[in-house]
Coordinates of C-alpha atoms in Angstrom, one line a residue:
M101 CA 73.3 92.8 91.4
K102 CA 74.4 93.0 88.4
S103 CA 77.8 93.8 87.3
R104 CA 77.8 97.4 85.4
K105 CA 81.4 98.4 83.4
L106 CA 82.4 101.5 82.5
W107 CA 82.6 101.6 78.6
A108 CA 85.1 103.8 76.8
A109 CA 82.5 106.3 74.3
L110 CA 84.7 106.4 71.2
A111 CA 83.7 106.0 67.9
A112 CA 82.6 102.0 67.4
A113 CA 85.1 100.4 65.5
G114 CA 85.4 97.3 63.7
I115 CA 87.2 95.2 61.6
I116 CA 87.6 96.3 57.6
G117 CA 85.0 94.5 55.5
G118 CA 82.5 94.3 58.3
S119 CA 80.0 95.9 59.3
G120 CA 77.7 97.2 62.5
F121 CA 79.2 99.0 65.3
M122 CA 82.0 98.1 68.4
A123 CA 81.8 99.7 71.5
Y124 CA 85.0 99.6 73.6
Q125 CA 85.9 99.2 77.4
L126 CA 87.4 101.0 80.0
S127 CA 90.6 99.7 78.9
Y128 CA 90.2 100.9 75.2
A129 CA 91.4 98.3 74.0
G130 CA 91.3 98.1 69.9
L131 CA 93.4 99.1 68.2
P132 CA 97.5 98.4 68.6
A133 CA 100.1 101.2 69.5
Q134 CA 100.8 104.2 67.6
H135 CA 103.5 105.3 65.9
V136 CA 103.7 108.9 66.1
E137 CA 106.8 111.9 65.8
L138 CA 106.8 114.2 69.1
D139 CA 107.1 117.5 68.0
H140 CA 109.3 119.3 70.7
K141 CA 108.5 122.8 69.0
A142 CA 106.9 125.5 71.9
V143 CA 103.3 126.8 71.1
P144 CA 100.9 128.8 72.6
L145 CA 97.8 127.4 74.1
F146 CA 94.7 128.5 75.0
N147 CA 96.3 132.1 73.8
N148 CA 93.3 133.0 72.3
P149 CA 91.5 136.1 72.0
P150 CA 88.6 136.8 74.2
A151 CA 86.0 136.9 72.2
A152 CA 81.8 137.7 73.5
A153 CA 80.1 136.1 75.7
V154 CA 77.0 134.0 73.8
Q155 CA 73.9 135.4 75.2
T156 CA 71.3 133.1 76.3
A157 CA 67.1 133.2 75.5
A158 CA 65.7 135.2 78.8
V159 CA 63.1 133.2 79.1
G160 CA 62.8 129.6 78.5
G161 CA 66.2 127.9 79.5
P162 CA 69.7 128.6 77.5
N163 CA 70.6 129.7 73.8
F164 CA 72.0 126.9 72.0
S165 CA 71.4 127.9 69.0
T166 CA 73.7 130.4 69.2
I167 CA 76.0 128.7 71.0
V168 CA 76.4 125.9 68.5
K169 CA 76.7 128.8 65.6
E170 CA 79.8 130.3 67.0
F171 CA 81.5 127.5 68.2
G172 CA 80.1 124.1 66.3
P173 CA 82.9 124.9 63.3
T174 CA 86.6 124.9 66.1
V175 CA 84.5 120.4 66.4
V176 CA 86.7 118.0 64.2
H177 CA 85.6 114.8 63.1
I178 CA 88.8 112.3 63.5
N179 CA 89.4 108.9 61.5
V180 CA 92.1 106.5 62.8
R181 CA 92.6 103.9 60.9
G182 CA 95.2 100.4 62.6
E183 CA 95.4 97.5 62.4
T184 CA 95.3 94.3 65.1
T185 CA 97.1 90.4 65.7
T186 CA 94.9 87.6 64.8
T187 CA 96.7 84.3 64.8
S188 CA 92.7 82.6 63.4
A189 CA 89.3 82.5 64.2
D190 CA 87.0 84.1 66.6
M191 CA 86.7 81.4 69.1
T192 CA 83.9 83.8 71.4
Q193 CA 81.6 83.9 68.4
V194 CA 81.2 80.4 68.4
P195 CA 78.7 78.8 70.7
P196 CA 79.8 76.4 73.2
Q197 CA 77.8 73.5 71.8
L198 CA 79.4 73.7 69.2
R199 CA 83.4 75.0 70.7
N200 CA 83.8 71.6 71.8
S201 CA 82.3 69.0 69.1
P202 CA 85.1 67.1 68.1
F203 CA 84.4 67.4 64.2
F204 CA 85.3 71.8 65.3
Q205 CA 87.7 71.2 67.0
F206 CA 89.4 68.4 64.3
F207 CA 89.3 70.9 61.4
Q208 CA 90.9 74.0 63.7
Q209 CA 93.5 71.9 64.0
F210 CA 94.4 72.7 59.7
Q211 CA 92.9 76.6 60.0
N212 CA 96.0 78.7 59.8
Q213 CA 98.0 79.5 63.0
Q214 CA 100.6 82.0 61.7
P215 CA 100.0 85.4 62.9
R216 CA 98.6 88.3 60.7
E217 CA 97.5 91.6 60.7
V218 CA 93.5 93.2 60.0
P219 CA 92.7 96.1 59.4
T220 CA 91.0 98.6 62.2
E221 CA 89.2 101.8 61.6
G222 CA 87.7 104.2 64.4
L223 CA 85.7 107.1 64.5
G224 CA 86.0 110.5 67.0
S225 CA 85.9 113.5 68.6
G226 CA 88.4 116.9 69.0
F227 CA 88.2 120.7 68.9
I228 CA 90.8 123.7 68.0
I229 CA 92.6 125.0 70.2
S230 CA 94.3 127.2 68.8
S231 CA 94.4 128.7 64.5
D232 CA 97.3 127.0 63.6
G233 CA 95.6 123.5 63.6
L234 CA 96.3 122.2 67.2
I235 CA 93.2 120.4 68.3
L236 CA 92.2 118.6 71.4
T237 CA 91.2 114.6 72.2
N238 CA 91.1 112.2 74.4
A239 CA 93.8 109.3 73.8
H240 CA 92.2 106.8 73.8
V241 CA 91.3 108.2 69.6
V242 CA 94.2 108.4 68.9
K243 CA 96.4 105.4 69.9
G244 CA 97.2 103.0 68.0
A245 CA 96.3 104.8 65.1
K246 CA 98.5 103.8 61.5
S247 CA 96.8 107.3 60.6
V248 CA 94.8 110.3 61.4
T249 CA 92.5 111.9 59.1
V250 CA 90.4 115.0 60.6
T251 CA 87.6 116.5 58.8
L252 CA 86.2 120.4 59.8
T253 CA 82.3 120.9 59.3
D254 CA 83.1 122.8 56.0
R255 CA 83.9 119.0 55.3
R256 CA 88.3 119.9 54.1
T257 CA 90.0 117.0 55.0
Y258 CA 94.1 116.9 56.1
K259 CA 96.3 113.9 57.6
A260 CA 97.0 114.3 61.2
K261 CA 99.9 114.4 62.9
V262 CA 99.9 112.6 67.0
L263 CA 102.0 115.4 68.9
G264 CA 101.7 112.9 71.9
Y265 CA 99.0 111.3 74.3
D266 CA 98.7 110.9 78.3
T267 CA 96.8 107.8 79.1
K268 CA 96.4 108.8 82.9
T269 CA 94.5 111.6 81.7
D270 CA 93.3 110.7 78.0
I271 CA 94.7 113.5 76.9
A272 CA 96.0 113.4 73.3
V273 CA 97.4 117.1 70.8
V274 CA 97.2 116.3 66.9
K275 CA 97.9 118.8 64.8
I276 CA 96.8 119.8 61.1
P277 CA 98.2 121.7 58.5
A278 CA 96.1 124.4 58.2
K279 CA 95.1 128.1 58.7
N280 CA 93.1 130.8 60.8
L281 CA 91.1 128.2 61.7
P282 CA 88.5 128.8 64.5
T283 CA 88.9 127.7 68.1
V284 CA 87.3 127.5 71.3
R285 CA 87.0 129.5 74.3
V286 CA 87.3 128.2 77.6
G287 CA 86.2 128.6 81.0
N288 CA 86.4 127.3 84.4
P289 CA 84.8 123.9 85.1
A290 CA 84.9 125.3 88.8
N291 CA 82.7 127.7 88.3
L292 CA 80.0 124.4 87.5
D293 CA 77.5 123.9 89.6
V294 CA 75.5 120.7 89.8
G295 CA 72.6 121.0 88.2
D296 CA 73.8 124.2 85.3
W297 CA 73.5 123.4 82.5
V298 CA 75.8 121.5 79.9
L299 CA 76.2 121.0 75.9
A300 CA 78.1 118.6 73.7
I301 CA 79.4 118.5 70.1
G302 CA 81.0 115.4 68.2
S303 CA 80.2 112.7 65.8
P304 CA 78.5 109.5 68.0
Y305 CA 78.3 106.5 65.6
G306 CA 80.1 108.5 62.9
F307 CA 76.6 111.5 62.3
Y308 CA 79.7 114.3 62.4
N309 CA 78.3 117.6 64.7
T310 CA 75.5 116.1 66.4
V311 CA 74.5 118.7 69.5
T312 CA 72.6 117.3 72.3
A313 CA 72.2 118.7 75.9
G314 CA 71.8 117.9 79.2
I315 CA 72.9 119.3 82.9
V316 CA 76.1 118.5 85.5
S317 CA 74.8 115.7 87.4
A318 CA 77.4 115.9 89.5
K319 CA 81.7 117.7 90.5
S320 CA 84.5 115.6 90.7
R321 CA 83.9 112.1 90.4
S322 CA 86.6 109.0 91.0
L323 CA 86.3 106.0 88.4
P324 CA 87.5 103.0 88.5
D325 CA 91.4 103.2 87.1
D326 CA 91.0 106.9 86.5
D327 CA 91.8 108.0 90.4
M328 CA 93.6 111.7 88.6
V329 CA 90.6 113.0 87.1
P330 CA 88.3 114.5 88.8
F331 CA 85.5 113.6 86.7
I332 CA 82.5 116.2 85.7
Q333 CA 79.2 113.7 85.3
T334 CA 76.5 114.9 82.9
D335 CA 73.1 113.7 81.7
V336 CA 74.2 114.8 78.0
A337 CA 73.9 112.0 75.7
V338 CA 77.3 111.1 74.7
N339 CA 77.5 107.7 72.4
P340 CA 80.2 105.9 70.7
G341 CA 82.0 108.4 68.3
N342 CA 81.7 111.5 71.2
S343 CA 84.7 110.7 72.4
G344 CA 87.4 113.6 72.2
G345 CA 84.3 115.9 72.1
P346 CA 84.3 119.9 73.6
L347 CA 81.9 119.8 76.6
F348 CA 80.1 123.8 76.2
N349 CA 78.8 126.0 79.8
T350 CA 76.1 128.0 78.5
K351 CA 78.8 130.8 77.8
G352 CA 80.1 128.6 75.1
E353 CA 83.0 128.2 76.4
V354 CA 84.3 124.5 76.6
V355 CA 84.6 123.0 80.2
G356 CA 85.5 120.1 79.4
I357 CA 86.0 116.9 77.5
N358 CA 84.1 114.3 75.9
S359 CA 85.7 111.2 77.9
Q360 CA 83.8 108.2 79.6
I361 CA 79.7 106.8 79.7
F362 CA 78.4 104.1 82.2
T363 CA 76.3 102.3 80.1
Q364 CA 75.4 98.1 80.2
T365 CA 74.3 97.6 76.6
G366 CA 77.1 99.8 74.7
A367 CA 75.4 102.9 74.7
F368 CA 74.4 106.1 76.3
Q369 CA 72.4 104.8 79.3
G370 CA 71.9 108.2 81.2
L371 CA 75.4 109.0 82.9
S372 CA 78.4 111.1 80.6
F373 CA 81.9 111.6 82.1
A374 CA 83.8 114.7 80.8
I375 CA 87.1 115.5 81.6
P376 CA 87.4 118.9 83.3
I377 CA 89.2 121.4 80.4
N378 CA 91.6 123.0 83.4
V379 CA 92.8 119.3 83.7
A380 CA 92.9 119.1 80.1
E381 CA 95.4 121.8 79.3
A382 CA 98.2 121.6 81.8
V383 CA 98.5 118.1 80.5
A384 CA 98.8 119.4 76.6
K385 CA 101.0 122.0 77.7
Q386 CA 103.3 119.6 78.6
I387 CA 103.1 117.4 75.5
I388 CA 103.5 120.2 74.0
Q389 CA 106.6 121.8 75.6
S390 CA 108.3 119.2 76.1
G391 CA 107.4 115.9 74.3
R392 CA 106.6 114.1 77.6
V393 CA 104.2 114.1 80.1
E394 CA 105.1 113.1 84.5
H395 CA 103.2 112.9 87.0
A396 CA 104.2 113.7 90.7
K397 CA 103.6 110.5 93.5
L398 CA 103.9 111.0 97.6
G399 CA 104.1 107.4 97.4
I400 CA 101.3 106.5 100.2
A401 CA 98.0 104.8 100.1
V402 CA 95.0 106.0 100.5
Q403 CA 91.6 104.5 102.2
T404 CA 88.3 105.7 102.3
V405 CA 88.2 107.2 106.0
T406 CA 84.6 105.2 107.9
Q407 CA 82.3 106.7 110.8
Q408 CA 84.4 103.2 112.3
L409 CA 87.3 104.5 111.3
A410 CA 87.4 107.6 112.2
N411 CA 86.3 107.0 116.4
S412 CA 88.6 105.0 115.7
F413 CA 91.3 107.9 115.3
G414 CA 89.5 110.1 117.0
L415 CA 88.5 112.2 114.8
Q416 CA 84.9 113.6 114.7
T417 CA 83.5 113.5 111.5
P418 CA 84.9 110.7 108.0
R419 CA 86.9 113.1 106.5
G420 CA 90.5 113.1 104.5
A421 CA 92.4 110.4 102.6
L422 CA 93.6 107.5 105.4
V423 CA 97.2 106.4 105.0
A424 CA 97.4 103.0 104.8
N425 CA 100.7 102.4 103.9
V426 CA 104.1 104.3 102.9
S427 CA 107.0 103.3 100.3
K428 CA 110.0 102.8 101.7
D429 CA 112.4 106.3 100.3
S430 CA 109.2 108.3 99.2
P431 CA 108.4 111.4 99.7
A432 CA 105.5 110.8 102.1
A433 CA 108.9 108.3 104.0
K434 CA 111.3 111.5 103.9
A435 CA 108.4 114.1 105.1
G436 CA 108.1 111.3 108.0
L437 CA 104.1 110.6 106.9
K438 CA 103.1 107.0 108.4
A439 CA 100.4 104.2 108.3
G440 CA 97.0 105.6 110.2
D441 CA 97.9 109.5 109.7
I442 CA 95.2 111.2 107.8
I443 CA 95.3 113.1 105.1
L444 CA 93.6 116.3 106.0
S445 CA 93.9 119.3 102.7
V446 CA 96.5 119.4 100.5
N447 CA 98.2 123.4 100.6
G448 CA 94.8 124.5 102.3
E449 CA 92.6 122.8 100.1
P450 CA 89.8 120.3 102.0
V451 CA 90.4 116.2 100.8
N452 CA 86.8 115.3 101.8
D453 CA 87.6 111.7 100.7
S454 CA 90.4 109.4 99.8
A455 CA 89.8 109.9 96.2
D456 CA 90.4 113.0 96.6
L457 CA 94.0 112.9 97.0
P458 CA 95.5 111.3 94.4
M459 CA 94.0 113.9 91.5
M460 CA 95.3 117.2 93.2
I461 CA 98.8 115.7 93.9
G462 CA 99.2 113.0 90.4
L463 CA 98.0 117.1 88.8
M464 CA 100.4 118.9 90.1
H465 CA 105.1 119.3 89.2
P466 CA 107.4 116.8 90.2
G467 CA 109.9 118.8 92.4
Q468 CA 106.7 121.0 94.2
A469 CA 106.8 121.0 97.5
V470 CA 104.1 120.7 99.3
K471 CA 102.1 121.5 102.7
L472 CA 99.7 119.3 103.9
G473 CA 97.5 119.0 106.6
V474 CA 97.6 115.5 108.9
W475 CA 95.7 114.3 111.9
S476 CA 97.9 111.9 114.0
N477 CA 97.8 110.9 117.4
H478 CA 94.3 112.4 117.7
R479 CA 95.9 116.3 117.4
E480 CA 96.4 118.2 113.8
S481 CA 99.2 119.5 112.0
T482 CA 101.1 120.1 108.9
V483 CA 103.6 118.4 107.1
T484 CA 105.7 119.5 104.3
A485 CA 106.5 117.6 101.2
T486 CA 108.9 116.8 98.0
L487 CA 107.1 115.3 95.4
G488 CA 108.7 112.6 93.7
S489 CA 108.0 112.0 89.7
F490 CA 105.4 108.9 88.3
G491 CA 107.3 109.6 85.3
S492 CA 106.0 109.9 81.8
N493 CA 102.8 107.9 80.9
M494 CA 102.9 109.7 77.2
V495 CA 103.6 106.4 75.0
L496 CA 107.2 108.0 73.3
A497 CA 106.3 106.4 69.9
D498 CA 109.0 106.8 67.4
A499 CA 113.0 106.2 69.0
G500 CA 114.1 108.4 67.0
P501 CA 115.3 110.1 63.5
G502 CA 118.7 108.9 62.3
V503 CA 121.4 110.8 60.5
N504 CA 119.3 110.6 57.5
G505 CA 116.3 111.9 58.9
H506 CA 114.2 108.9 58.8
G507 CA 112.3 107.1 62.0
L508 CA 114.3 104.2 63.7
G509 CA 109.9 102.5 63.9
L510 CA 110.2 102.1 66.8
Q511 CA 107.7 102.6 70.0
V512 CA 108.9 101.7 73.4
R513 CA 108.6 102.8 77.2
P514 CA 110.7 102.1 79.9
L515 CA 110.5 99.1 81.8
K516 CA 108.2 98.7 84.7
P517 CA 110.5 96.9 88.5
T518 CA 107.3 94.2 87.5
E519 CA 109.0 93.8 84.1
E520 CA 112.5 93.4 85.2
Q521 CA 111.8 91.4 87.0
Q522 CA 110.4 89.0 84.8
A523 CA 112.1 88.9 81.9
D524 CA 115.1 89.0 84.2
V525 CA 116.9 92.5 83.3
H526 CA 118.6 95.3 84.6
H527 CA 117.7 97.6 82.2
G528 CA 115.9 98.6 78.4
L529 CA 112.8 99.7 76.5
L530 CA 110.0 97.6 75.6
V531 CA 109.1 97.9 72.3
E532 CA 105.4 98.6 72.2
N533 CA 105.0 98.4 68.1
V534 CA 106.9 98.9 65.3
S535 CA 107.0 99.8 62.0
G536 CA 109.3 101.1 59.1
P537 CA 113.0 99.6 58.9
A538 CA 112.7 98.2 62.6
Q539 CA 109.6 96.2 61.6
E540 CA 111.3 94.9 58.1
A541 CA 114.7 93.8 59.8
G542 CA 112.1 91.3 62.0
V543 CA 111.4 93.7 65.8
Q544 CA 108.5 93.0 67.0
S545 CA 106.1 94.2 69.8
G546 CA 106.8 92.5 73.1
D547 CA 110.8 92.3 72.7
I548 CA 113.0 94.2 75.1
L549 CA 115.5 96.4 73.9
L550 CA 118.7 97.0 75.6
A551 CA 121.0 98.2 73.8
V552 CA 121.8 100.2 70.2
D553 CA 125.0 99.5 68.5
G554 CA 126.9 97.8 72.1
Q555 CA 125.4 101.0 73.5
P556 CA 123.1 100.0 76.7
V557 CA 119.5 102.5 76.7
D558 CA 117.2 102.0 79.2
S559 CA 115.8 106.2 77.9
V560 CA 114.0 107.1 74.9
Q561 CA 116.8 109.9 74.9
Q562 CA 119.8 107.9 75.1
V563 CA 118.5 106.5 71.7
R564 CA 117.8 109.4 70.1
S565 CA 121.0 110.3 70.9
I566 CA 122.9 107.4 69.6
L567 CA 121.1 107.4 66.8
K568 CA 122.8 110.9 66.2
S569 CA 125.4 110.1 64.9
A570 CA 125.0 106.2 64.2
G571 CA 125.3 105.3 60.2
K572 CA 122.8 104.2 58.0
T573 CA 123.2 100.9 59.5
V574 CA 121.7 100.5 63.4
A575 CA 122.9 97.3 65.9
L576 CA 119.6 96.3 68.6
L577 CA 120.1 94.0 70.9
I578 CA 117.0 92.4 71.6
Q579 CA 116.1 90.0 74.2
R580 CA 112.8 87.8 73.0
G581 CA 111.4 85.3 76.0
N582 CA 115.0 83.4 76.9
N583 CA 116.6 84.9 73.9
R584 CA 119.9 87.8 73.2
I585 CA 120.2 88.7 69.7
F586 CA 122.0 91.3 67.6
V587 CA 119.6 93.0 65.2
P588 CA 121.0 95.1 62.0
V589 CA 118.8 97.5 60.6
E590 CA 118.9 99.4 57.1
M591 CA 118.2 103.3 58.1
G592 CA 118.7 104.5 54.8

């Protein structure tokens, strides 16, 4: 059987000066991590006045033209610019027979092997959720961008500010300095039925405000590496550049955000996936109100219940999520869950498949108490667990302003346990991107920030707190490989 790949349905992006389009894999490789400033001001979200339902034709299917006229102006085109690091020519473009040639290898040694930044450009879509310029899009559209430009349907163009993004759910919020903008109306994805008509608007391959339509093919799809989102599957034509654009129902309500396609060619092949708007709304509210996104965790590994396993555990039908492992000191362990238990429901909602559980738990709040219906020892019981936190999955960008208002220019995140072990450290922050003063001082992506002005740091909040009382120059303790060095950074 031929292998299949999921490709992210974002814009074609290529090295400036080149030509053609490039599709991006689900890993969202491409533009580097971004320097963004977080706006912690709470802004009302999805609090738009109700609008009259769009009328659809009684005969011959939905009247899509009415929806487009009414809500087409709420869809925007997003252009992102960034940089990627390269050290030499792309060897993958050289035929293997030439790559192994002694003459080719001889000349390769004279090429410049110094890393260099190459400009990149990408395209995507988004839609306006508040009249003062808040826009919803995909995280993979803006992740790594050095600059983001938004173009409205009337061709007005604005420089956009990325308020933040969450990579686990692929949601991002950006803001433009505009007022009295048209806004979308939000629907309920739960009211969608398989077979319902849906409509997408976006910028595939840079063609602004392209409209495509189809039907809902399936609901609550789980995709590889995206176990927290119950995707809406459609057969709406979605191509690179549609990412971040809205999926409308026949009432003109947004029910999803077009995010990914299933393809063997890099282009549309009849399978597209949208993030339910209720998932996006919950994440966007966290980004706008607190500048971070937290997901809950139970602390277990689960697997699918097959008929054979159901028979073994005395369950009549194969359903639920079989607990394969329980993490030590996790919420699940404290609640008494153990390997071999089968979780059948969460707060009364049935868990039909193991893929349902991560979605249900991950979109809840840390600290929330949940009632789990559990099949254990050939009988069903109820267990209450208090959920823990996965921590922030949003890339927190600039480490904060100094006393003079200028940013340090570091995008950092907490170290994972495996990264701490590899680096042989017990605290610190991983530098994911660097610009401005820190870049000029010699800090690089991949460095570990251990301390600021002699004070150890474990969080972005600590860095910001230290910088508030810092002078014009701060000393960063950086670990690079096995070496540690203090790097003075001029803040002014």
